[in-house]
PDB file of C-alpha atoms in Angstrom:
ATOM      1  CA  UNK A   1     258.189  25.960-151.453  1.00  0.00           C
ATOM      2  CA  UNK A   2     255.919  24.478-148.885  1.00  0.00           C
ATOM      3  CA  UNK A   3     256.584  21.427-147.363  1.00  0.00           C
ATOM      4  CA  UNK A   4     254.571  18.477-149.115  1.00  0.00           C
ATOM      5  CA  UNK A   5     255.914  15.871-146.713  1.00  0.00           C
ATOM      6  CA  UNK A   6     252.443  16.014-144.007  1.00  0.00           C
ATOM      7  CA  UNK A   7     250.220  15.080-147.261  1.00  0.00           C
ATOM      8  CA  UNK A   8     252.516  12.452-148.652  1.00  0.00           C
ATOM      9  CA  UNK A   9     252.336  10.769-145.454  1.00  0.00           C
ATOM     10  CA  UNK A  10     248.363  11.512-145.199  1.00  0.00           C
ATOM     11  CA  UNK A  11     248.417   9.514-148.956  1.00  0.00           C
ATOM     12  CA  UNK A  12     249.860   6.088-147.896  1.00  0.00           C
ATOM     13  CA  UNK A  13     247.532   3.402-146.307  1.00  0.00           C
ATOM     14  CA  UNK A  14     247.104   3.420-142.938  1.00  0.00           C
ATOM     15  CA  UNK A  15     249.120   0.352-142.829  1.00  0.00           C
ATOM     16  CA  UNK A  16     252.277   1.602-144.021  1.00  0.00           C
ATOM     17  CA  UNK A  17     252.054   5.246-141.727  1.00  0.00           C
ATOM     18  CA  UNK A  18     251.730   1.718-138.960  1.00  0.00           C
ATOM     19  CA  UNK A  19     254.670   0.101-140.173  1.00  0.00           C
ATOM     20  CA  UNK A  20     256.431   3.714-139.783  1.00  0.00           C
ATOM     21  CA  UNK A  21     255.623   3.658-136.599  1.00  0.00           C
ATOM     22  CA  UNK A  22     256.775   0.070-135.515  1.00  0.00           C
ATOM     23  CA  UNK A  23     259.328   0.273-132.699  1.00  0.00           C
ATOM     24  CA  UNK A  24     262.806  -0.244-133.434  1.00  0.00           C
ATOM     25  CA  UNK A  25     264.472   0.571-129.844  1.00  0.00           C
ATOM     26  CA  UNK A  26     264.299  -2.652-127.516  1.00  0.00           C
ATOM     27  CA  UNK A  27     265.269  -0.163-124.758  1.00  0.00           C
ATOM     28  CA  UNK A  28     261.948   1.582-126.088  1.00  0.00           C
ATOM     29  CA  UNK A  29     259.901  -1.292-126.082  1.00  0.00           C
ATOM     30  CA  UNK A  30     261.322  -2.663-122.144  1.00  0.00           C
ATOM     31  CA  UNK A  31     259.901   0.854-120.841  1.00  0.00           C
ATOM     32  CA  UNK A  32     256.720   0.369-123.113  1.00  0.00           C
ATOM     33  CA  UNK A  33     256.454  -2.669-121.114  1.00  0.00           C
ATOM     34  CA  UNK A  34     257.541  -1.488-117.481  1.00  0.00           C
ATOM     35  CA  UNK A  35     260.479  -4.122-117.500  1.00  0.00           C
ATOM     36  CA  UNK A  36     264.007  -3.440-116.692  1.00  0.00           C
ATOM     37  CA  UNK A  37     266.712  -2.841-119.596  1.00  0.00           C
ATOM     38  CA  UNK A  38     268.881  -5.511-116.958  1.00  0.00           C
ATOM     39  CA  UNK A  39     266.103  -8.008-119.780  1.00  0.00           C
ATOM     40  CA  UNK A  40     268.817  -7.678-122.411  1.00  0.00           C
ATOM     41  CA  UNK A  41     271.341  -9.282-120.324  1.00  0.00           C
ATOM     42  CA  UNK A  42     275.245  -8.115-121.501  1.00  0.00           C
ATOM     43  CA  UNK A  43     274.324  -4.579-122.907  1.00  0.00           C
ATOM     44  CA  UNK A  44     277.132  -4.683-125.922  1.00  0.00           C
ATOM     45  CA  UNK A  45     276.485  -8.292-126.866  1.00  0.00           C
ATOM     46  CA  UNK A  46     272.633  -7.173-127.091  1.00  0.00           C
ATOM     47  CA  UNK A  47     273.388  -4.614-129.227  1.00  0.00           C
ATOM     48  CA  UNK A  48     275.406  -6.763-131.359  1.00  0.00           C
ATOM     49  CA  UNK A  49     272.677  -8.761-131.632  1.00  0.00           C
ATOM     50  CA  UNK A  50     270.304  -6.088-132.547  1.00  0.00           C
ATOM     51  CA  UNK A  51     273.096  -4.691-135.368  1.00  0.00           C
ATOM     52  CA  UNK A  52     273.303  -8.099-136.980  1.00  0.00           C
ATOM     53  CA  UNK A  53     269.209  -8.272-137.315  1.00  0.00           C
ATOM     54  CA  UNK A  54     267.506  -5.181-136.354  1.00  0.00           C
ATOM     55  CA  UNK A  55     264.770  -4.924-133.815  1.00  0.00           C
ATOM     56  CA  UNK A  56     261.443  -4.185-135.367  1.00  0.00           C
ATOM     57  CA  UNK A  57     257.581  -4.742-133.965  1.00  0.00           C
ATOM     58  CA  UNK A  58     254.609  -2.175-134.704  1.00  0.00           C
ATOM     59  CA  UNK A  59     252.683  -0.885-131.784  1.00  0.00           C
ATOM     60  CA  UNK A  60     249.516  -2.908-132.580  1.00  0.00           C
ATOM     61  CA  UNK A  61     251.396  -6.145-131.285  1.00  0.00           C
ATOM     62  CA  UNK A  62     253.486  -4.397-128.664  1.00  0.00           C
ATOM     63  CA  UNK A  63     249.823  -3.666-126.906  1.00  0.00           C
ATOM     64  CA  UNK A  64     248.954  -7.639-126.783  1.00  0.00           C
ATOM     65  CA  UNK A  65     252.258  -8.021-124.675  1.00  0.00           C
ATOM     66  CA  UNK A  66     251.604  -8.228-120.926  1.00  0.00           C
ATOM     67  CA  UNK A  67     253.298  -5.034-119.285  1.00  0.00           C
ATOM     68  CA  UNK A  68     255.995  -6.102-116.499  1.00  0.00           C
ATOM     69  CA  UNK A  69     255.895  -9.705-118.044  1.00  0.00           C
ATOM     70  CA  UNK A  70     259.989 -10.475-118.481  1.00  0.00           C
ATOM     71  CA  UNK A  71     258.634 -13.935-119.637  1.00  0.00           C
ATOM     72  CA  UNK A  72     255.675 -12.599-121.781  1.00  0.00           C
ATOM     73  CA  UNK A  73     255.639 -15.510-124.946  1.00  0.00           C
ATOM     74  CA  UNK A  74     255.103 -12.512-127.469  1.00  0.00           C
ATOM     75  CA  UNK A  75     257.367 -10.589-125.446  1.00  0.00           C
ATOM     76  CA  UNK A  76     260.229 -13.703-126.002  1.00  0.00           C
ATOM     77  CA  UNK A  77     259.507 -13.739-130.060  1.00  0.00           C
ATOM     78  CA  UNK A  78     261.255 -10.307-131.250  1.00  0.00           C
ATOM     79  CA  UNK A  79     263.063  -8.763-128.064  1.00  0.00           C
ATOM     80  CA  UNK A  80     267.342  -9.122-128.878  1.00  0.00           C
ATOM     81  CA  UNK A  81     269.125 -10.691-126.513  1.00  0.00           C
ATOM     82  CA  UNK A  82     272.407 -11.041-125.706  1.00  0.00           C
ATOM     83  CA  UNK A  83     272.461 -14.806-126.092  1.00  0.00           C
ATOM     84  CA  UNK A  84     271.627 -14.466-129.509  1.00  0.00           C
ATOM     85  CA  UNK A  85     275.393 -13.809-129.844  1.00  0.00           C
ATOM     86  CA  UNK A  86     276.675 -17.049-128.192  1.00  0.00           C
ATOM     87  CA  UNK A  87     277.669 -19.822-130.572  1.00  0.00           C
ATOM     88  CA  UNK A  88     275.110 -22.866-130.967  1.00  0.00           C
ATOM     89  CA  UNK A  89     276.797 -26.288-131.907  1.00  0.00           C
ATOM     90  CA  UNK A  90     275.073 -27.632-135.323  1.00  0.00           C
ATOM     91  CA  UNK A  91     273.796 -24.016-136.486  1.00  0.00           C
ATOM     92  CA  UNK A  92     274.033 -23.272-139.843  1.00  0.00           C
ATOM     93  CA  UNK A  93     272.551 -20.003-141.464  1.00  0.00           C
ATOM     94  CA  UNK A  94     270.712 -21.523-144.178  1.00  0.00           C
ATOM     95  CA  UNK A  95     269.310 -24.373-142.905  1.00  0.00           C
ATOM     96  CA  UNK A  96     266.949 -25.395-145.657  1.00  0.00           C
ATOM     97  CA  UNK A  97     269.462 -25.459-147.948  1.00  0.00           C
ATOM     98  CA  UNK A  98     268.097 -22.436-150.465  1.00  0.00           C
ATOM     99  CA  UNK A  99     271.348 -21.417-151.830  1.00  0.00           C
ATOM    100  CA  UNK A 100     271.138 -24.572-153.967  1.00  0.00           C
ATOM    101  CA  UNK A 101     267.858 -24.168-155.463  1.00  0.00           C
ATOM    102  CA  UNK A 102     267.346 -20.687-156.883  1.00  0.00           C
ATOM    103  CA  UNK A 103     267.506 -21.685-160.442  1.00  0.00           C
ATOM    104  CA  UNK A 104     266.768 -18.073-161.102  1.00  0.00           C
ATOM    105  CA  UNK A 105     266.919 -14.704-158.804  1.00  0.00           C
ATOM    106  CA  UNK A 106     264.534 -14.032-156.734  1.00  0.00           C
ATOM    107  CA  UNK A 107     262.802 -17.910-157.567  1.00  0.00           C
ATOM    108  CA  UNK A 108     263.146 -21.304-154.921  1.00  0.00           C
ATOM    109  CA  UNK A 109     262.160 -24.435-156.866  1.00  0.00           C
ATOM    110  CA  UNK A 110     262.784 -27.080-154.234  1.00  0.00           C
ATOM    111  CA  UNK A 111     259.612 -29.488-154.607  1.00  0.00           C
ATOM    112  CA  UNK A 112     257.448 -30.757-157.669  1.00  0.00           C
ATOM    113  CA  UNK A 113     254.456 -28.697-158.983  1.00  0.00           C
ATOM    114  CA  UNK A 114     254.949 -25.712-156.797  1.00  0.00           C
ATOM    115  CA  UNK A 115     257.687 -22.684-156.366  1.00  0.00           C
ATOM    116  CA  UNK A 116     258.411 -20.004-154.501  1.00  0.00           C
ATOM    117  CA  UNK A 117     259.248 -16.106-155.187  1.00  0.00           C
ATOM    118  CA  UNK A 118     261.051 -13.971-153.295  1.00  0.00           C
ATOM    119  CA  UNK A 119     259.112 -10.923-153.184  1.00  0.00           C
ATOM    120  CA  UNK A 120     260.905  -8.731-150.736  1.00  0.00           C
ATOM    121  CA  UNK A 121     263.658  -8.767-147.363  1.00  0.00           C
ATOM    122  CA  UNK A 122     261.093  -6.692-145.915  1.00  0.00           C
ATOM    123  CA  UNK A 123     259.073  -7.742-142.687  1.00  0.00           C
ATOM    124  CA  UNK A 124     256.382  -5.825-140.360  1.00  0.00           C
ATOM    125  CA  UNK A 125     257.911  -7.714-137.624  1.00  0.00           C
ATOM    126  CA  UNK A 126     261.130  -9.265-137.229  1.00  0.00           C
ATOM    127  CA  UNK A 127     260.967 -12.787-135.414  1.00  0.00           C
ATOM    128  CA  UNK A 128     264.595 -13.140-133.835  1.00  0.00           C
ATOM    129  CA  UNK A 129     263.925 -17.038-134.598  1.00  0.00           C
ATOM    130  CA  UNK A 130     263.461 -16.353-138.963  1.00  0.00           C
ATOM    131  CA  UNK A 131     265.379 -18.949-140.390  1.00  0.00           C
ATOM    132  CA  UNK A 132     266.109 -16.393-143.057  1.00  0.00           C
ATOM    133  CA  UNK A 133     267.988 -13.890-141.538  1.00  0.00           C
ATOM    134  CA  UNK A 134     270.655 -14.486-143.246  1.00  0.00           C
ATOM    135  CA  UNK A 135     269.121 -15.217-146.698  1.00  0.00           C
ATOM    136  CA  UNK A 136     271.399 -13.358-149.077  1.00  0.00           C
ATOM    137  CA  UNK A 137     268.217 -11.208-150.642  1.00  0.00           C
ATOM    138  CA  UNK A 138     270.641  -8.846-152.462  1.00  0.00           C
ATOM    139  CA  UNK A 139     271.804 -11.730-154.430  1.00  0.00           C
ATOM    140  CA  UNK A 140     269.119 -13.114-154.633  1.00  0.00           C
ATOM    141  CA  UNK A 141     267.311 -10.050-156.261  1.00  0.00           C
ATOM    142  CA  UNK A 142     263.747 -10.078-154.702  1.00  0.00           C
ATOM    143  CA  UNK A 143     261.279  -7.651-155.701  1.00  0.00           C
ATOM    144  CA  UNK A 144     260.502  -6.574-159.211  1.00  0.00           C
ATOM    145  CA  UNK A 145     263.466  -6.635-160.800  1.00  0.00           C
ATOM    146  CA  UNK A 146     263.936 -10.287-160.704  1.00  0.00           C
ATOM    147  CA  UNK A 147     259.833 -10.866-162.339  1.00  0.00           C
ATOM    148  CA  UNK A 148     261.266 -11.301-165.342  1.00  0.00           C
ATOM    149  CA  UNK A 149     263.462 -14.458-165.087  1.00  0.00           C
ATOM    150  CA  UNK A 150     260.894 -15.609-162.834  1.00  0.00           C
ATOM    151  CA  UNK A 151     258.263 -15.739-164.933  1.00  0.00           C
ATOM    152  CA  UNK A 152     259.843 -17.059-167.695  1.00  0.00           C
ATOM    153  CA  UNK A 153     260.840 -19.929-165.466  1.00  0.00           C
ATOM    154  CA  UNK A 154     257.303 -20.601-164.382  1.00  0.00           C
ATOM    155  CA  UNK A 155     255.462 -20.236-167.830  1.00  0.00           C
ATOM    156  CA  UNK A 156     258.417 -22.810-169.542  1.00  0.00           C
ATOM    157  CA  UNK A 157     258.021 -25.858-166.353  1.00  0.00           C
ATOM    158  CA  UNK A 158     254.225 -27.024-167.236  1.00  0.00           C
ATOM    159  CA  UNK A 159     253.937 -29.371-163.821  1.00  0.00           C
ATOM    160  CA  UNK A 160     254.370 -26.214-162.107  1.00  0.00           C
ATOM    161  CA  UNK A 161     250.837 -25.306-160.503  1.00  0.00           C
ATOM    162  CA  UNK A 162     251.140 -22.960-157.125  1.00  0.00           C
ATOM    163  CA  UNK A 163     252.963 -20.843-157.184  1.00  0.00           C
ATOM    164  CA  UNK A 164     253.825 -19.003-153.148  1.00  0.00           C
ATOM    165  CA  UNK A 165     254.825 -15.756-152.448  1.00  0.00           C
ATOM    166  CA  UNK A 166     257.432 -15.182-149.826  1.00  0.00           C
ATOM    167  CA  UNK A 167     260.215 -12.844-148.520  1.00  0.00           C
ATOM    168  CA  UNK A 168     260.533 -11.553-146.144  1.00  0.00           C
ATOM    169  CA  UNK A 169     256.989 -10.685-145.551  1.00  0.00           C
ATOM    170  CA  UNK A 170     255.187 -10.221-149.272  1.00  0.00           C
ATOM    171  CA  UNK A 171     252.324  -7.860-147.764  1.00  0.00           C
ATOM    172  CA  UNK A 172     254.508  -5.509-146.804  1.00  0.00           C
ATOM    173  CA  UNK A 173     254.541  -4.774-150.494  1.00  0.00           C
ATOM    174  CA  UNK A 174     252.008  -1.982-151.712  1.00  0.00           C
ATOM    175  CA  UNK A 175     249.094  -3.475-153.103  1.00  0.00           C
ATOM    176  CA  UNK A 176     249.523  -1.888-156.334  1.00  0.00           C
ATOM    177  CA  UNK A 177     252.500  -4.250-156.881  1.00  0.00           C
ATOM    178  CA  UNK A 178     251.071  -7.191-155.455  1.00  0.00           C
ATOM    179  CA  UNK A 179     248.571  -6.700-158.238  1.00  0.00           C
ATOM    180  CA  UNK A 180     250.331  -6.543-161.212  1.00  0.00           C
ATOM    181  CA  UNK A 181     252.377  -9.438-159.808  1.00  0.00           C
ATOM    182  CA  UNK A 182     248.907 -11.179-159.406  1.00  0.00           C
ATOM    183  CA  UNK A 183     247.898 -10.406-162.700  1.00  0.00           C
ATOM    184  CA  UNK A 184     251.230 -11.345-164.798  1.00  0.00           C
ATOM    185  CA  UNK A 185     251.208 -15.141-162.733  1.00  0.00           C
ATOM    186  CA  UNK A 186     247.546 -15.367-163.415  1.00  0.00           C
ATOM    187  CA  UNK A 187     248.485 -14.686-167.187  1.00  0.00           C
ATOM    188  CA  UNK A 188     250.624 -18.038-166.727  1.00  0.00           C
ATOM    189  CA  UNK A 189     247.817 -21.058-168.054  1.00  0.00           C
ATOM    190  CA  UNK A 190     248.793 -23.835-165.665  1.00  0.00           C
ATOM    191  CA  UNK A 191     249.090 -22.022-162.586  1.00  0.00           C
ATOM    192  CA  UNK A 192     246.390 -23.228-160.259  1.00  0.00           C
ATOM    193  CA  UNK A 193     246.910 -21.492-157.295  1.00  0.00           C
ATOM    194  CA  UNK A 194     248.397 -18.532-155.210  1.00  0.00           C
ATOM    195  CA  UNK A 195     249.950 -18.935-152.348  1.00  0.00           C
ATOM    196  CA  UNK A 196     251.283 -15.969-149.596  1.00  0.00           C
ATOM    197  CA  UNK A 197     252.946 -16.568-146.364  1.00  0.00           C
ATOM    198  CA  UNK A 198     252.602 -13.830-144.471  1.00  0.00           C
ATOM    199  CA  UNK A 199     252.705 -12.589-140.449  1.00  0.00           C
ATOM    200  CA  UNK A 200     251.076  -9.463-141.149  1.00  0.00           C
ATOM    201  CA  UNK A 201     248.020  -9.994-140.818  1.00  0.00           C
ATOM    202  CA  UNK A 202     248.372 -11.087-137.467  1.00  0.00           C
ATOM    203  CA  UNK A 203     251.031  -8.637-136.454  1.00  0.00           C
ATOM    204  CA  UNK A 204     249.128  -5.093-137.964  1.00  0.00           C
ATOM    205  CA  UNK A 205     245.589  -6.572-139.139  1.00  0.00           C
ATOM    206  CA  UNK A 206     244.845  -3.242-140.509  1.00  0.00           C
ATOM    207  CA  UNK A 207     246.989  -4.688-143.558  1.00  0.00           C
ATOM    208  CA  UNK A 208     243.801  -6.395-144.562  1.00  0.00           C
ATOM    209  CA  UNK A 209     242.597  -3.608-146.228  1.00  0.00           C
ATOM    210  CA  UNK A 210     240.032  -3.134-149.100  1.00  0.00           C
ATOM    211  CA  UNK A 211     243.001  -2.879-152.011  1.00  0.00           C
ATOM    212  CA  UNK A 212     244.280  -6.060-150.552  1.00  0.00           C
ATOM    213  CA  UNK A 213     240.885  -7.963-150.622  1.00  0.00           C
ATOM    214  CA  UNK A 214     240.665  -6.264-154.087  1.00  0.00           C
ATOM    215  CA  UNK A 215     243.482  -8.141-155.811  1.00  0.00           C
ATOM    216  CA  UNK A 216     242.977 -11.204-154.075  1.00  0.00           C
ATOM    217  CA  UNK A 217     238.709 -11.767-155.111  1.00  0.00           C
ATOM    218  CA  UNK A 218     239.748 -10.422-158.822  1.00  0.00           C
ATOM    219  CA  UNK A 219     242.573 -12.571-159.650  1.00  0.00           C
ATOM    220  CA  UNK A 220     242.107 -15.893-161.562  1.00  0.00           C
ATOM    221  CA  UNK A 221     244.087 -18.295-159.215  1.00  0.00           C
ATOM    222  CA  UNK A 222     242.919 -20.010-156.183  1.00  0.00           C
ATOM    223  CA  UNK A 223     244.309 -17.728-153.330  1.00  0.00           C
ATOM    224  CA  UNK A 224     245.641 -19.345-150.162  1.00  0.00           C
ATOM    225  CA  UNK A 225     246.749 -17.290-147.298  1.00  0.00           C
ATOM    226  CA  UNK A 226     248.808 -18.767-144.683  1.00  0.00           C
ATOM    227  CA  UNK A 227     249.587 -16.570-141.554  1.00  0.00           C
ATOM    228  CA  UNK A 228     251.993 -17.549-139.293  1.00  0.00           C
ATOM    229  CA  UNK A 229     250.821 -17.109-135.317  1.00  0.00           C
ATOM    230  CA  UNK A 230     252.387 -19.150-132.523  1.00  0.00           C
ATOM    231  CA  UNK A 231     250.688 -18.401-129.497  1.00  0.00           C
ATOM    232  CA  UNK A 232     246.903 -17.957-129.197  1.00  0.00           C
ATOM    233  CA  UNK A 233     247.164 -14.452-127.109  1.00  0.00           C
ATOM    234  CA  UNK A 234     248.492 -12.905-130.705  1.00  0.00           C
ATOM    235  CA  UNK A 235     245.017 -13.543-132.291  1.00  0.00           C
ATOM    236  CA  UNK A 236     242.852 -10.624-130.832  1.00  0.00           C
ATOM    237  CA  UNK A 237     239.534  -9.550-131.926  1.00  0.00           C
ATOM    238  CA  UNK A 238     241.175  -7.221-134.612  1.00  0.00           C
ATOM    239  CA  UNK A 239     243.221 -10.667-136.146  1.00  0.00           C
ATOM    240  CA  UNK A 240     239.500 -12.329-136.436  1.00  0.00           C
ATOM    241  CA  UNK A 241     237.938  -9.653-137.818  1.00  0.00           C
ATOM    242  CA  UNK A 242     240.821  -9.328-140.483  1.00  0.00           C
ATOM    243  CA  UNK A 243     240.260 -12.896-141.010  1.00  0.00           C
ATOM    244  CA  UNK A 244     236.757 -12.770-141.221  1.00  0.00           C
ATOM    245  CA  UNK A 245     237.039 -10.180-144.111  1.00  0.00           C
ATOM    246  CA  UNK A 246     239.856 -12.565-145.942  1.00  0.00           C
ATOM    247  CA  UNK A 247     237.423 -15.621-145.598  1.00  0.00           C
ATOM    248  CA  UNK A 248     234.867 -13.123-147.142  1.00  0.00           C
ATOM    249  CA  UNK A 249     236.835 -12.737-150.379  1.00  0.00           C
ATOM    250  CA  UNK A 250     237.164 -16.564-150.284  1.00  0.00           C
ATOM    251  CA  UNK A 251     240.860 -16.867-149.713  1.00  0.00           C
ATOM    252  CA  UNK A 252     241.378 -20.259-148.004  1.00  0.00           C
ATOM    253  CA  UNK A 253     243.415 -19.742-144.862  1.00  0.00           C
ATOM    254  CA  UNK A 254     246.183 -21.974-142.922  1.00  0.00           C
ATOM    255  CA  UNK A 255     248.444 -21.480-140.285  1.00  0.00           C
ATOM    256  CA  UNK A 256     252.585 -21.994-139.506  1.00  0.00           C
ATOM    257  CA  UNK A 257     253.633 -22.354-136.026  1.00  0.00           C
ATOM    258  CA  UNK A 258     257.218 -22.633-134.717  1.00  0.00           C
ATOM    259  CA  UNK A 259     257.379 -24.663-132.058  1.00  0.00           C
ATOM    260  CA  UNK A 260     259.211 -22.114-129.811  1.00  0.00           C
ATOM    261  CA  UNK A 261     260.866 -22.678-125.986  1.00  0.00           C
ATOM    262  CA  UNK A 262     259.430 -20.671-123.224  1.00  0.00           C
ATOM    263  CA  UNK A 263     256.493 -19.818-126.013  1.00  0.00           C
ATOM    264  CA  UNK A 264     254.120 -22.932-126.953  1.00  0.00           C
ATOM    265  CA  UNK A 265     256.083 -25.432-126.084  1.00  0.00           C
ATOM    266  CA  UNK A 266     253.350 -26.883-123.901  1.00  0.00           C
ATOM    267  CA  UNK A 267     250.368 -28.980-124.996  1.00  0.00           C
ATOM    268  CA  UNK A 268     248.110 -26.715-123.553  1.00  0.00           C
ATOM    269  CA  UNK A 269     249.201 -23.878-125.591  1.00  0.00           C
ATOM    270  CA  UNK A 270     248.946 -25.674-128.700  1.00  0.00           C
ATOM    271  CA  UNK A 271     245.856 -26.995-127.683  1.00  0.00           C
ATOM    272  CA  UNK A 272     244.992 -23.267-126.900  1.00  0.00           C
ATOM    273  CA  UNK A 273     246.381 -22.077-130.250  1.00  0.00           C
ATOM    274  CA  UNK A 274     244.638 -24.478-132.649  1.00  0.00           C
ATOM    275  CA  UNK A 275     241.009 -23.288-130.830  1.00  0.00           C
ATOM    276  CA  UNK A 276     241.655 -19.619-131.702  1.00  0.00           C
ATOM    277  CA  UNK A 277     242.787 -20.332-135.185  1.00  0.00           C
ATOM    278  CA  UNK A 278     239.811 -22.410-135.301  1.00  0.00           C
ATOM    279  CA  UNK A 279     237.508 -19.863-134.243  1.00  0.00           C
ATOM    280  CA  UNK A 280     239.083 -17.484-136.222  1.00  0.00           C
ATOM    281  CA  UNK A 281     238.271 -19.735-139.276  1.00  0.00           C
ATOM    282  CA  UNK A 282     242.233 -20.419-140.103  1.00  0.00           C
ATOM    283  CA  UNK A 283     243.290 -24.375-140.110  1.00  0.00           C
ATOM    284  CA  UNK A 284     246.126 -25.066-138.466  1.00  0.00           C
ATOM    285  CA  UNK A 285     248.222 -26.553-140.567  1.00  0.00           C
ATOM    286  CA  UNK A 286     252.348 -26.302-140.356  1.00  0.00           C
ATOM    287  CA  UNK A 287     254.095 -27.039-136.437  1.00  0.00           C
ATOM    288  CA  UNK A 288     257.410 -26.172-137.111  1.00  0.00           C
ATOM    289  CA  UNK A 289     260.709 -27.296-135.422  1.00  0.00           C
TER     290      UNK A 289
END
C-alpha cells in the first residue's frame, strides 16, 4: 500500500504543518541563535524544568529573536531555565483561584455577565511565565467533550452575555471546530459577544487564515480578539498584516501584556509597545502583573 502520509500532511493548513515544525529542543533553539548551551545554567535542573512544561516556539518567532542575544526579551519569554526549578516564597500554582469556579467542565464563571470555556491545553507557544501551567485540563475536560454541560450552563444563566474562549491557546483548534462551536453559542439568544484570547496570531500570523476570517464575519455575535504581545519587536510586518485582515472582518481587537523582568519592564518599552499595537490597529488594553 503506498504511503498516504506526504498528502495528509500536504491537506492540513499551512498553519498546523507550522505548528509541526515549532522547535521543541532549547539546545536546538541556543544554536539557532549562536548562544552557548552554558544559557541554561545547571544542565539537569534545566531539563527538569523543560519535563515539567515542555519547550515549544515555531520558527516564525524564533526568526524575530536577535542571534547571539543571551538577553534577547523574546529570547527570555519561552527558553527553560534552570531557575525555573528553585522554590519562590508566596507561589501558588493556581493563582487565580480557578479550581473554585468551574461550575461545569471545561466552563470558568468567575464574574457577572460573562464566562469562560476551556477550549483546549494546547498552545503554539509555550510562555514559561503561563499562569496555567498547571491548570488541571484533564479534569477539567476542555475541548468538545465538555460542550455539552457548557452550553447548557450558558443557555439556563440569562445575565450571561460574552462569552470568551480560552485554553490553552483556542486557535490552535482547527477551524472547522471553532465553527461549530461558533455556531452552537451563537444559537444561545442572550449571548452578545465572542470573545478569544489568543497568542497566535502574533506568534505564527499565518493562523489568520481565510477559514478563520470565515467563521468569525459569519457568526452572529460581536467577535473580540485579544492577542497577547509583550514587547513591541514581536509585532513584525507579518503580525500587522494578520491584523489588518482581522480588522477587515470587523473583529474588534485588544491586547494583554505581562509585565515581565528583563522584558518590558521599562517605560520606554511600554511606551514602545502601545505605538506598535497602535499602529497595528490593536488597543492596548490588559498590563498584567
Amino acid at each position: 500500500m503506498p504511503d498516504r502520509r506526504p498528502m495528509i500532511a500536504r491537506t492540513l493548513p499551512s498553519w498546523q504543518r507550522s505548528l509541526a515544525t515549532a522547535v521543541s529542543d532549547p539546545f536546538r533553539l541556543l544554536e539557532l541563535l549562536d548562544l552557548p548551551v552554558g544559557l541554561l545554567g545547571d544542565r539537569v535542573r534545566a531539563e527538569e524544568a523543560r519535563a515539567h512544561f515542555p519547550l515549544r516556539v515555531p520558527l516564525a518567532f524564533v526568526r524575530r529573536m536577535r542571534p547571539g542575544d543571551p538577553d534577547d526579551p523574546l529570547l527570555r519569554q519561552v527558553l527553560p531555565l534552570d531557575r525555573e526549578t528553585e522554590p519562590a516564597p508566596g507561589f501558588v500554582t493556581d493563582p487565580l483561584a480557578e479550581s473554585v469556579a468551574l461550575p461545569v467542565p471545561g466552563l470558568l464563571h468567575k464574574y457577572r455577565g460573562r464566562a469562560l470555556m476551556v477550549v483546549t491545553g494546547a498552545c503554539g507557544v509555550h510562555c514559561r511565565y503561563c499562569f496555567r501551567r498547571h491548570f488541571p485540563y484533564g479534569e477539567a475536560s476542555p475541548g468538545r467533550s465538555a460542550w455539552d454541560g457548557a452550553l447548557s450552563y450558558l443557555a439556563e444563566d440569562p445575565a450571561i452575555e460574552e462569552v470568551i474562549l480560552s485554553g490553552g491557546d483556542p486557535l490552535a483548534v482547527s477551524d472547522g471546530l471553532l465553527a461549530e462551536l461558533a455556531a452552537r453559542l451563537e444559537a444561545i439568544p442572550h449571548l452578545k459577544r465572542l470573545r478569544v484570547h489568543t497568542r497566535m496570531p502574533v506568534v505564527l500570523p499565518e493562523r489568520v487564515d481565510e477559514a478563520l476570517l470565515g467563521w468569525l464575519d459569519a457568526c452572529r455575535l460581536r467577535p473580540v480578539l485579544v492577542i497577547h504581545t509583550n514587547h513591541p519587536r514581536e509585532i513584525d510586518d507579518d503580525v500587522v498584516a494578520a491584523m489588518a485582515r482581522l480588522s477587515g472582518a470587523g473583529v474588534l481587537l485588544l491586547n494583554q501584556a505581562v509585565l515581565l523582568r528583563g522584558v518590558n519592564d521599562r517605560e520606554d518599552t511600554l511606551r514602545e509597545l502601545s505605538e506598535r499595537c497602535f499602529e497595528a490597529g490593536v488597543l492596548p488594553y490588559y498590563l498584567h502583573l
